[in-house]
mmCIF file of C-alpha atoms in Angstrom:
data_model
loop_
_atom_site.group_PDB
_atom_site.id
_atom_site.type_symbol
_atom_site.label_atom_id
_atom_site.label_comp_id
_atom_site.label_asym_id
_atom_site.label_seq_id
_atom_site.Cartn_x
_atom_site.Cartn_y
_atom_site.Cartn_z
ATOM 1 C CA UNK A 1 22.016 -230.246 -93.422
ATOM 2 C CA UNK A 2 24.002 -227.639 -91.768
ATOM 3 C CA UNK A 3 24.120 -227.457 -87.918
ATOM 4 C CA UNK A 4 25.264 -224.868 -85.317
ATOM 5 C CA UNK A 5 26.291 -221.969 -88.823
ATOM 6 C CA UNK A 6 25.344 -219.673 -90.906
ATOM 7 C CA UNK A 7 25.127 -219.418 -94.614
ATOM 8 C CA UNK A 8 25.371 -215.957 -96.153
ATOM 9 C CA UNK A 9 23.690 -215.111 -99.560
ATOM 10 C CA UNK A 10 27.552 -215.723 -101.399
ATOM 11 C CA UNK A 11 27.502 -219.247 -99.777
ATOM 12 C CA UNK A 12 30.158 -218.855 -97.085
ATOM 13 C CA UNK A 13 29.617 -219.893 -93.616
ATOM 14 C CA UNK A 14 30.010 -217.682 -91.347
ATOM 15 C CA UNK A 15 31.508 -218.433 -87.768
ATOM 16 C CA UNK A 16 30.538 -216.802 -85.024
ATOM 17 C CA UNK A 17 31.585 -217.192 -81.552
ATOM 18 C CA UNK A 18 28.281 -219.259 -81.278
ATOM 19 C CA UNK A 19 29.479 -221.427 -83.787
ATOM 20 C CA UNK A 20 32.668 -222.306 -82.514
ATOM 21 C CA UNK A 21 30.969 -223.197 -79.194
ATOM 22 C CA UNK A 22 28.112 -225.054 -81.159
ATOM 23 C CA UNK A 23 30.177 -226.352 -83.579
ATOM 24 C CA UNK A 24 29.267 -226.829 -87.426
ATOM 25 C CA UNK A 25 29.150 -229.789 -88.126
ATOM 26 C CA UNK A 26 27.950 -232.070 -91.673
ATOM 27 C CA UNK A 27 25.176 -234.142 -90.670
ATOM 28 C CA UNK A 28 23.442 -236.839 -92.962
ATOM 29 C CA UNK A 29 20.235 -237.183 -92.353
ATOM 30 C CA UNK A 30 19.681 -240.365 -92.725
ATOM 31 C CA UNK A 31 21.112 -243.559 -90.460
ATOM 32 C CA UNK A 32 22.732 -243.086 -86.993
ATOM 33 C CA UNK A 33 26.217 -243.442 -85.416
ATOM 34 C CA UNK A 34 26.956 -246.897 -83.219
ATOM 35 C CA UNK A 35 27.765 -244.248 -80.498
ATOM 36 C CA UNK A 36 23.859 -242.983 -80.849
ATOM 37 C CA UNK A 37 22.615 -246.643 -80.131
ATOM 38 C CA UNK A 38 25.176 -248.063 -78.027
ATOM 39 C CA UNK A 39 26.220 -251.919 -78.646
ATOM 40 C CA UNK A 40 26.421 -252.628 -74.725
ATOM 41 C CA UNK A 41 22.674 -251.730 -75.134
ATOM 42 C CA UNK A 42 21.261 -254.921 -77.251
ATOM 43 C CA UNK A 43 19.631 -257.639 -76.219
ATOM 44 C CA UNK A 44 20.193 -260.190 -78.288
ATOM 45 C CA UNK A 45 17.933 -263.035 -76.768
ATOM 46 C CA UNK A 46 15.681 -260.556 -75.622
ATOM 47 C CA UNK A 47 15.637 -261.429 -71.311
ATOM 48 C CA UNK A 48 15.099 -257.821 -70.509
ATOM 49 C CA UNK A 49 18.970 -257.546 -69.802
ATOM 50 C CA UNK A 50 21.884 -255.677 -72.335
ATOM 51 C CA UNK A 51 24.992 -257.400 -73.541
ATOM 52 C CA UNK A 52 26.805 -255.284 -70.862
ATOM 53 C CA UNK A 53 24.943 -257.131 -67.501
ATOM 54 C CA UNK A 54 23.904 -260.493 -69.062
ATOM 55 C CA UNK A 55 26.883 -263.192 -69.080
ATOM 56 C CA UNK A 56 25.257 -264.884 -71.925
ATOM 57 C CA UNK A 57 22.811 -262.720 -74.235
ATOM 58 C CA UNK A 58 22.476 -265.690 -76.780
ATOM 59 C CA UNK A 59 20.452 -267.963 -73.781
ATOM 60 C CA UNK A 60 17.170 -265.708 -72.641
ATOM 61 C CA UNK A 61 16.981 -268.289 -69.338
ATOM 62 C CA UNK A 62 20.263 -266.850 -68.164
ATOM 63 C CA UNK A 63 20.024 -263.273 -66.951
ATOM 64 C CA UNK A 64 21.700 -261.710 -63.800
ATOM 65 C CA UNK A 65 19.016 -262.688 -61.018
ATOM 66 C CA UNK A 66 17.863 -266.303 -62.322
ATOM 67 C CA UNK A 67 16.532 -269.167 -60.876
ATOM 68 C CA UNK A 68 19.752 -271.771 -60.483
ATOM 69 C CA UNK A 69 19.630 -274.980 -61.170
ATOM 70 C CA UNK A 70 22.117 -277.712 -60.943
ATOM 71 C CA UNK A 71 23.289 -278.225 -64.128
ATOM 72 C CA UNK A 72 26.652 -276.781 -64.449
ATOM 73 C CA UNK A 73 25.483 -273.371 -65.663
ATOM 74 C CA UNK A 74 25.877 -269.717 -63.926
ATOM 75 C CA UNK A 75 22.227 -269.062 -64.673
ATOM 76 C CA UNK A 76 22.163 -265.969 -62.542
ATOM 77 C CA UNK A 77 25.470 -264.036 -64.041
ATOM 78 C CA UNK A 78 27.265 -264.326 -60.641
ATOM 79 C CA UNK A 79 30.121 -266.269 -61.697
ATOM 80 C CA UNK A 80 29.514 -269.307 -59.516
ATOM 81 C CA UNK A 81 27.042 -272.133 -59.321
ATOM 82 C CA UNK A 82 24.844 -272.339 -56.473
ATOM 83 C CA UNK A 83 25.907 -275.115 -53.676
ATOM 84 C CA UNK A 84 22.759 -276.999 -52.437
ATOM 85 C CA UNK A 85 20.584 -277.543 -55.128
ATOM 86 C CA UNK A 86 18.718 -280.572 -56.290
ATOM 87 C CA UNK A 87 17.290 -280.668 -59.556
ATOM 88 C CA UNK A 88 15.512 -283.094 -61.955
ATOM 89 C CA UNK A 89 14.351 -282.369 -65.599
ATOM 90 C CA UNK A 90 15.069 -279.046 -65.133
ATOM 91 C CA UNK A 91 12.716 -278.509 -61.675
ATOM 92 C CA UNK A 92 14.762 -278.050 -58.094
ATOM 93 C CA UNK A 93 13.495 -280.075 -55.062
ATOM 94 C CA UNK A 94 14.087 -279.617 -51.285
ATOM 95 C CA UNK A 95 15.534 -283.212 -50.557
ATOM 96 C CA UNK A 96 16.718 -286.259 -52.316
ATOM 97 C CA UNK A 97 14.406 -288.047 -51.547
ATOM 98 C CA UNK A 98 11.412 -286.056 -52.604
ATOM 99 C CA UNK A 99 13.390 -285.549 -56.118
ATOM 100 C CA UNK A 100 13.220 -289.447 -56.144
ATOM 101 C CA UNK A 101 9.954 -289.315 -55.670
ATOM 102 C CA UNK A 102 8.877 -286.982 -58.373
ATOM 103 C CA UNK A 103 11.665 -288.862 -61.413
ATOM 104 C CA UNK A 104 10.182 -290.439 -64.215
ATOM 105 C CA UNK A 105 12.052 -294.064 -64.737
ATOM 106 C CA UNK A 106 15.343 -293.130 -66.153
ATOM 107 C CA UNK A 107 15.927 -290.086 -65.212
ATOM 108 C CA UNK A 108 19.333 -288.554 -64.009
ATOM 109 C CA UNK A 109 18.844 -286.592 -59.947
ATOM 110 C CA UNK A 110 21.965 -284.217 -60.170
ATOM 111 C CA UNK A 111 23.161 -283.092 -56.746
ATOM 112 C CA UNK A 112 25.408 -280.117 -56.635
ATOM 113 C CA UNK A 113 27.296 -280.125 -52.811
ATOM 114 C CA UNK A 114 25.343 -279.505 -49.861
ATOM 115 C CA UNK A 115 24.916 -281.952 -46.472
ATOM 116 C CA UNK A 116 21.805 -284.213 -47.082
ATOM 117 C CA UNK A 117 20.654 -285.040 -43.634
ATOM 118 C CA UNK A 118 18.014 -287.872 -44.629
ATOM 119 C CA UNK A 119 17.353 -291.923 -45.640
ATOM 120 C CA UNK A 120 16.239 -292.380 -49.226
ATOM 121 C CA UNK A 121 14.732 -295.262 -50.654
ATOM 122 C CA UNK A 122 15.048 -295.612 -54.246
ATOM 123 C CA UNK A 123 12.514 -298.781 -56.444
ATOM 124 C CA UNK A 124 13.232 -297.833 -59.927
ATOM 125 C CA UNK A 125 15.788 -297.299 -62.145
ATOM 126 C CA UNK A 126 17.103 -293.810 -61.866
ATOM 127 C CA UNK A 127 20.791 -292.225 -61.364
ATOM 128 C CA UNK A 128 22.024 -289.870 -58.981
ATOM 129 C CA UNK A 129 24.427 -287.824 -60.309
ATOM 130 C CA UNK A 130 27.065 -285.125 -57.903
ATOM 131 C CA UNK A 131 29.569 -284.702 -60.246
ATOM 132 C CA UNK A 132 27.894 -281.325 -61.629
ATOM 133 C CA UNK A 133 29.563 -279.130 -59.074
ATOM 134 C CA UNK A 134 33.343 -278.958 -57.117
ATOM 135 C CA UNK A 135 31.973 -279.508 -53.845
ATOM 136 C CA UNK A 136 31.004 -283.485 -52.982
ATOM 137 C CA UNK A 137 27.271 -283.984 -51.637
ATOM 138 C CA UNK A 138 27.268 -285.640 -48.247
ATOM 139 C CA UNK A 139 24.515 -288.083 -48.370
ATOM 140 C CA UNK A 140 24.436 -288.167 -44.337
ATOM 141 C CA UNK A 141 21.902 -290.964 -42.547
ATOM 142 C CA UNK A 142 19.777 -290.488 -39.873
ATOM 143 C CA UNK A 143 21.385 -292.976 -37.504
ATOM 144 C CA UNK A 144 17.829 -295.217 -37.796
ATOM 145 C CA UNK A 145 18.449 -297.368 -40.941
ATOM 146 C CA UNK A 146 20.685 -297.877 -43.839
ATOM 147 C CA UNK A 147 21.623 -294.270 -45.601
ATOM 148 C CA UNK A 148 20.512 -296.045 -49.298
ATOM 149 C CA UNK A 149 18.132 -298.511 -49.161
ATOM 150 C CA UNK A 150 17.643 -299.921 -53.080
ATOM 151 C CA UNK A 151 14.461 -302.054 -53.313
ATOM 152 C CA UNK A 152 14.517 -302.427 -57.055
ATOM 153 C CA UNK A 153 15.431 -301.138 -60.322
ATOM 154 C CA UNK A 154 18.755 -300.483 -61.614
ATOM 155 C CA UNK A 155 20.639 -297.599 -59.875
ATOM 156 C CA UNK A 156 23.253 -295.351 -60.422
ATOM 157 C CA UNK A 157 25.299 -293.652 -57.795
ATOM 158 C CA UNK A 158 27.782 -291.589 -59.102
ATOM 159 C CA UNK A 159 30.474 -288.554 -57.040
ATOM 160 C CA UNK A 160 28.785 -289.121 -53.687
ATOM 161 C CA UNK A 161 29.600 -289.403 -50.217
ATOM 162 C CA UNK A 162 27.661 -291.721 -47.860
ATOM 163 C CA UNK A 163 27.602 -292.476 -43.984
ATOM 164 C CA UNK A 164 25.722 -292.297 -41.077
ATOM 165 C CA UNK A 165 23.491 -295.370 -41.975
ATOM 166 C CA UNK A 166 23.060 -297.892 -38.983
ATOM 167 C CA UNK A 167 21.675 -300.707 -41.291
ATOM 168 C CA UNK A 168 18.258 -301.706 -42.001
ATOM 169 C CA UNK A 169 16.465 -304.702 -40.365
ATOM 170 C CA UNK A 170 16.567 -307.953 -41.790
ATOM 171 C CA UNK A 171 15.445 -311.404 -41.676
ATOM 172 C CA UNK A 172 17.839 -314.132 -43.272
ATOM 173 C CA UNK A 173 17.095 -317.395 -44.071
ATOM 174 C CA UNK A 174 17.208 -319.249 -41.101
ATOM 175 C CA UNK A 175 14.723 -316.931 -39.022
ATOM 176 C CA UNK A 176 17.725 -314.480 -37.629
ATOM 177 C CA UNK A 177 16.903 -310.545 -37.504
ATOM 178 C CA UNK A 178 20.074 -308.666 -37.825
ATOM 179 C CA UNK A 179 21.021 -305.010 -39.064
ATOM 180 C CA UNK A 180 22.494 -305.053 -42.614
ATOM 181 C CA UNK A 181 24.616 -302.372 -44.741
ATOM 182 C CA UNK A 182 24.640 -299.262 -43.004
ATOM 183 C CA UNK A 183 25.461 -297.469 -45.536
ATOM 184 C CA UNK A 184 23.655 -299.248 -48.067
ATOM 185 C CA UNK A 185 21.497 -302.273 -48.790
ATOM 186 C CA UNK A 186 20.922 -303.571 -52.573
ATOM 187 C CA UNK A 187 17.815 -305.650 -51.466
ATOM 188 C CA UNK A 188 16.943 -306.151 -55.249
ATOM 189 C CA UNK A 189 17.627 -304.753 -58.939
ATOM 190 C CA UNK A 190 20.982 -303.675 -59.306
ATOM 191 C CA UNK A 191 23.898 -300.837 -57.968
ATOM 192 C CA UNK A 192 26.797 -299.413 -60.146
ATOM 193 C CA UNK A 193 28.428 -297.218 -57.468
ATOM 194 C CA UNK A 194 31.506 -294.551 -59.076
ATOM 195 C CA UNK A 195 33.564 -291.938 -57.767
ATOM 196 C CA UNK A 196 32.217 -292.323 -54.393
ATOM 197 C CA UNK A 197 33.143 -292.672 -50.604
ATOM 198 C CA UNK A 198 31.379 -295.259 -47.848
ATOM 199 C CA UNK A 199 32.365 -293.896 -44.532
ATOM 200 C CA UNK A 200 31.486 -293.674 -40.951
ATOM 201 C CA UNK A 201 28.637 -296.531 -41.397
ATOM 202 C CA UNK A 202 27.640 -298.865 -38.544
ATOM 203 C CA UNK A 203 25.701 -302.422 -38.410
ATOM 204 C CA UNK A 204 25.783 -305.592 -37.449
ATOM 205 C CA UNK A 205 26.527 -307.261 -41.593
ATOM 206 C CA UNK A 206 27.893 -305.247 -44.163
ATOM 207 C CA UNK A 207 29.001 -302.200 -42.545
ATOM 208 C CA UNK A 208 29.594 -300.203 -45.477
ATOM 209 C CA UNK A 209 27.094 -302.254 -48.133
ATOM 210 C CA UNK A 210 24.765 -304.956 -47.851
ATOM 211 C CA UNK A 211 23.735 -306.670 -51.514
ATOM 212 C CA UNK A 212 21.458 -309.779 -50.511
ATOM 213 C CA UNK A 213 21.212 -312.585 -52.760
ATOM 214 C CA UNK A 214 17.902 -311.099 -54.252
ATOM 215 C CA UNK A 215 20.030 -308.598 -55.991
ATOM 216 C CA UNK A 216 21.563 -308.358 -59.510
ATOM 217 C CA UNK A 217 25.116 -308.384 -60.599
ATOM 218 C CA UNK A 218 26.377 -304.882 -59.796
ATOM 219 C CA UNK A 219 29.977 -302.929 -59.514
ATOM 220 C CA UNK A 220 31.663 -300.516 -57.486
ATOM 221 C CA UNK A 221 34.025 -297.886 -59.603
ATOM 222 C CA UNK A 222 36.473 -296.224 -58.428
ATOM 223 C CA UNK A 223 35.343 -295.587 -54.869
ATOM 224 C CA UNK A 224 36.410 -295.777 -51.269
ATOM 225 C CA UNK A 225 34.546 -298.439 -48.790
ATOM 226 C CA UNK A 226 36.243 -296.941 -45.173
ATOM 227 C CA UNK A 227 35.783 -296.743 -41.790
ATOM 228 C CA UNK A 228 32.598 -298.450 -41.588
ATOM 229 C CA UNK A 229 31.860 -300.859 -38.979
ATOM 230 C CA UNK A 230 30.387 -304.599 -38.316
ATOM 231 C CA UNK A 231 29.624 -305.599 -34.886
ATOM 232 C CA UNK A 232 29.333 -308.899 -36.367
ATOM 233 C CA UNK A 233 30.614 -310.002 -40.051
ATOM 234 C CA UNK A 234 32.682 -307.798 -42.519
ATOM 235 C CA UNK A 235 33.068 -303.990 -41.806
ATOM 236 C CA UNK A 236 33.374 -303.263 -45.338
ATOM 237 C CA UNK A 237 31.259 -304.746 -47.564
ATOM 238 C CA UNK A 238 29.352 -308.599 -47.653
ATOM 239 C CA UNK A 239 27.619 -308.935 -50.841
ATOM 240 C CA UNK A 240 25.187 -312.593 -51.811
ATOM 241 C CA UNK A 241 25.230 -311.568 -55.304
ATOM 242 C CA UNK A 242 27.411 -311.285 -58.015
ATOM 243 C CA UNK A 243 29.947 -308.160 -57.848
ATOM 244 C CA UNK A 244 32.798 -306.595 -59.777
ATOM 245 C CA UNK A 245 35.087 -304.331 -57.955
ATOM 246 C CA UNK A 246 36.787 -302.222 -60.284
ATOM 247 C CA UNK A 247 40.040 -299.391 -59.114
ATOM 248 C CA UNK A 248 38.633 -298.866 -55.439
ATOM 249 C CA UNK A 249 39.888 -299.439 -52.232
ATOM 250 C CA UNK A 250 38.236 -301.279 -48.725
ATOM 251 C CA UNK A 251 40.571 -300.107 -46.092
ATOM 252 C CA UNK A 252 40.085 -299.455 -42.483
ATOM 253 C CA UNK A 253 36.969 -301.227 -41.668
ATOM 254 C CA UNK A 254 35.967 -302.800 -38.495
ATOM 255 C CA UNK A 255 34.483 -305.807 -37.690
ATOM 256 C CA UNK A 256 34.049 -308.877 -35.335
ATOM 257 C CA UNK A 257 35.251 -311.514 -38.440
ATOM 258 C CA UNK A 258 35.917 -310.363 -41.530
ATOM 259 C CA UNK A 259 36.665 -306.391 -41.344
ATOM 260 C CA UNK A 260 37.087 -305.885 -45.396
ATOM 261 C CA UNK A 261 34.998 -307.559 -47.916
ATOM 262 C CA UNK A 262 33.050 -311.245 -47.503
ATOM 263 C CA UNK A 263 31.286 -312.950 -50.345
ATOM 264 C CA UNK A 264 28.858 -315.633 -49.721
ATOM 265 C CA UNK A 265 28.523 -318.409 -52.731
ATOM 266 C CA UNK A 266 28.810 -315.858 -55.738
ATOM 267 C CA UNK A 267 31.081 -314.730 -58.017
ATOM 268 C CA UNK A 268 33.201 -311.948 -57.252
ATOM 269 C CA UNK A 269 35.798 -310.211 -59.504
ATOM 270 C CA UNK A 270 38.618 -307.699 -58.355
ATOM 271 C CA UNK A 271 39.853 -305.788 -61.283
ATOM 272 C CA UNK A 272 42.552 -303.439 -59.842
ATOM 273 C CA UNK A 273 41.153 -303.128 -56.378
#
């Protein structure tokens, strides 16, 4: 088909001033050019946002304005992952304790940065992971008891800054009550603490962490226990349960007796610590 031209009887094309304005172009009846559709208008994942605006046009859950989760993914295409998120199995929660309470056994609670002012109690096998974001989450206790109380289960804490605890009231075998484990108490179950900092906690015994004789073998890896205080015994760590310390530091803790680490009739392994 000829557009913008006049065809004479002789078959010659008459070019007029109108032709020069409109142009004389041969156009195929079938097909269209890439310019007509525009590749930047393609929405490959069907989320309503073209590829020019969608930072991942292969995933319909990622688009401008999408909900963010603590998963290391920029879901809303703003160039950053939001801080201050707690996610379990694709669901966000307002508090760490709320996430723990709703989490099935063997789940991982992902914590992306933020300051969390709460005490938490854990009684199931679970992991708390603060490594999904560049900002280390601060778990700041309320100063009323231990910041982290592990009452059972195999618990993993990774990439956290735990502080602000004042100890859990506990009665020992001699009937004496005292505050133990400012930062954390492992009353039962086990703990693997990795890439974390326990600091600024207080108690009468075990200013940083207290492991009871009912706890199972636990391990502290690549972590620092520092600037914790016990008014009586062991400013850093007090343990009655088997404990392995790997590439960890206990420093600048204070107590009336034994500033750093006190182990009571149990197996203790120090590996590059």
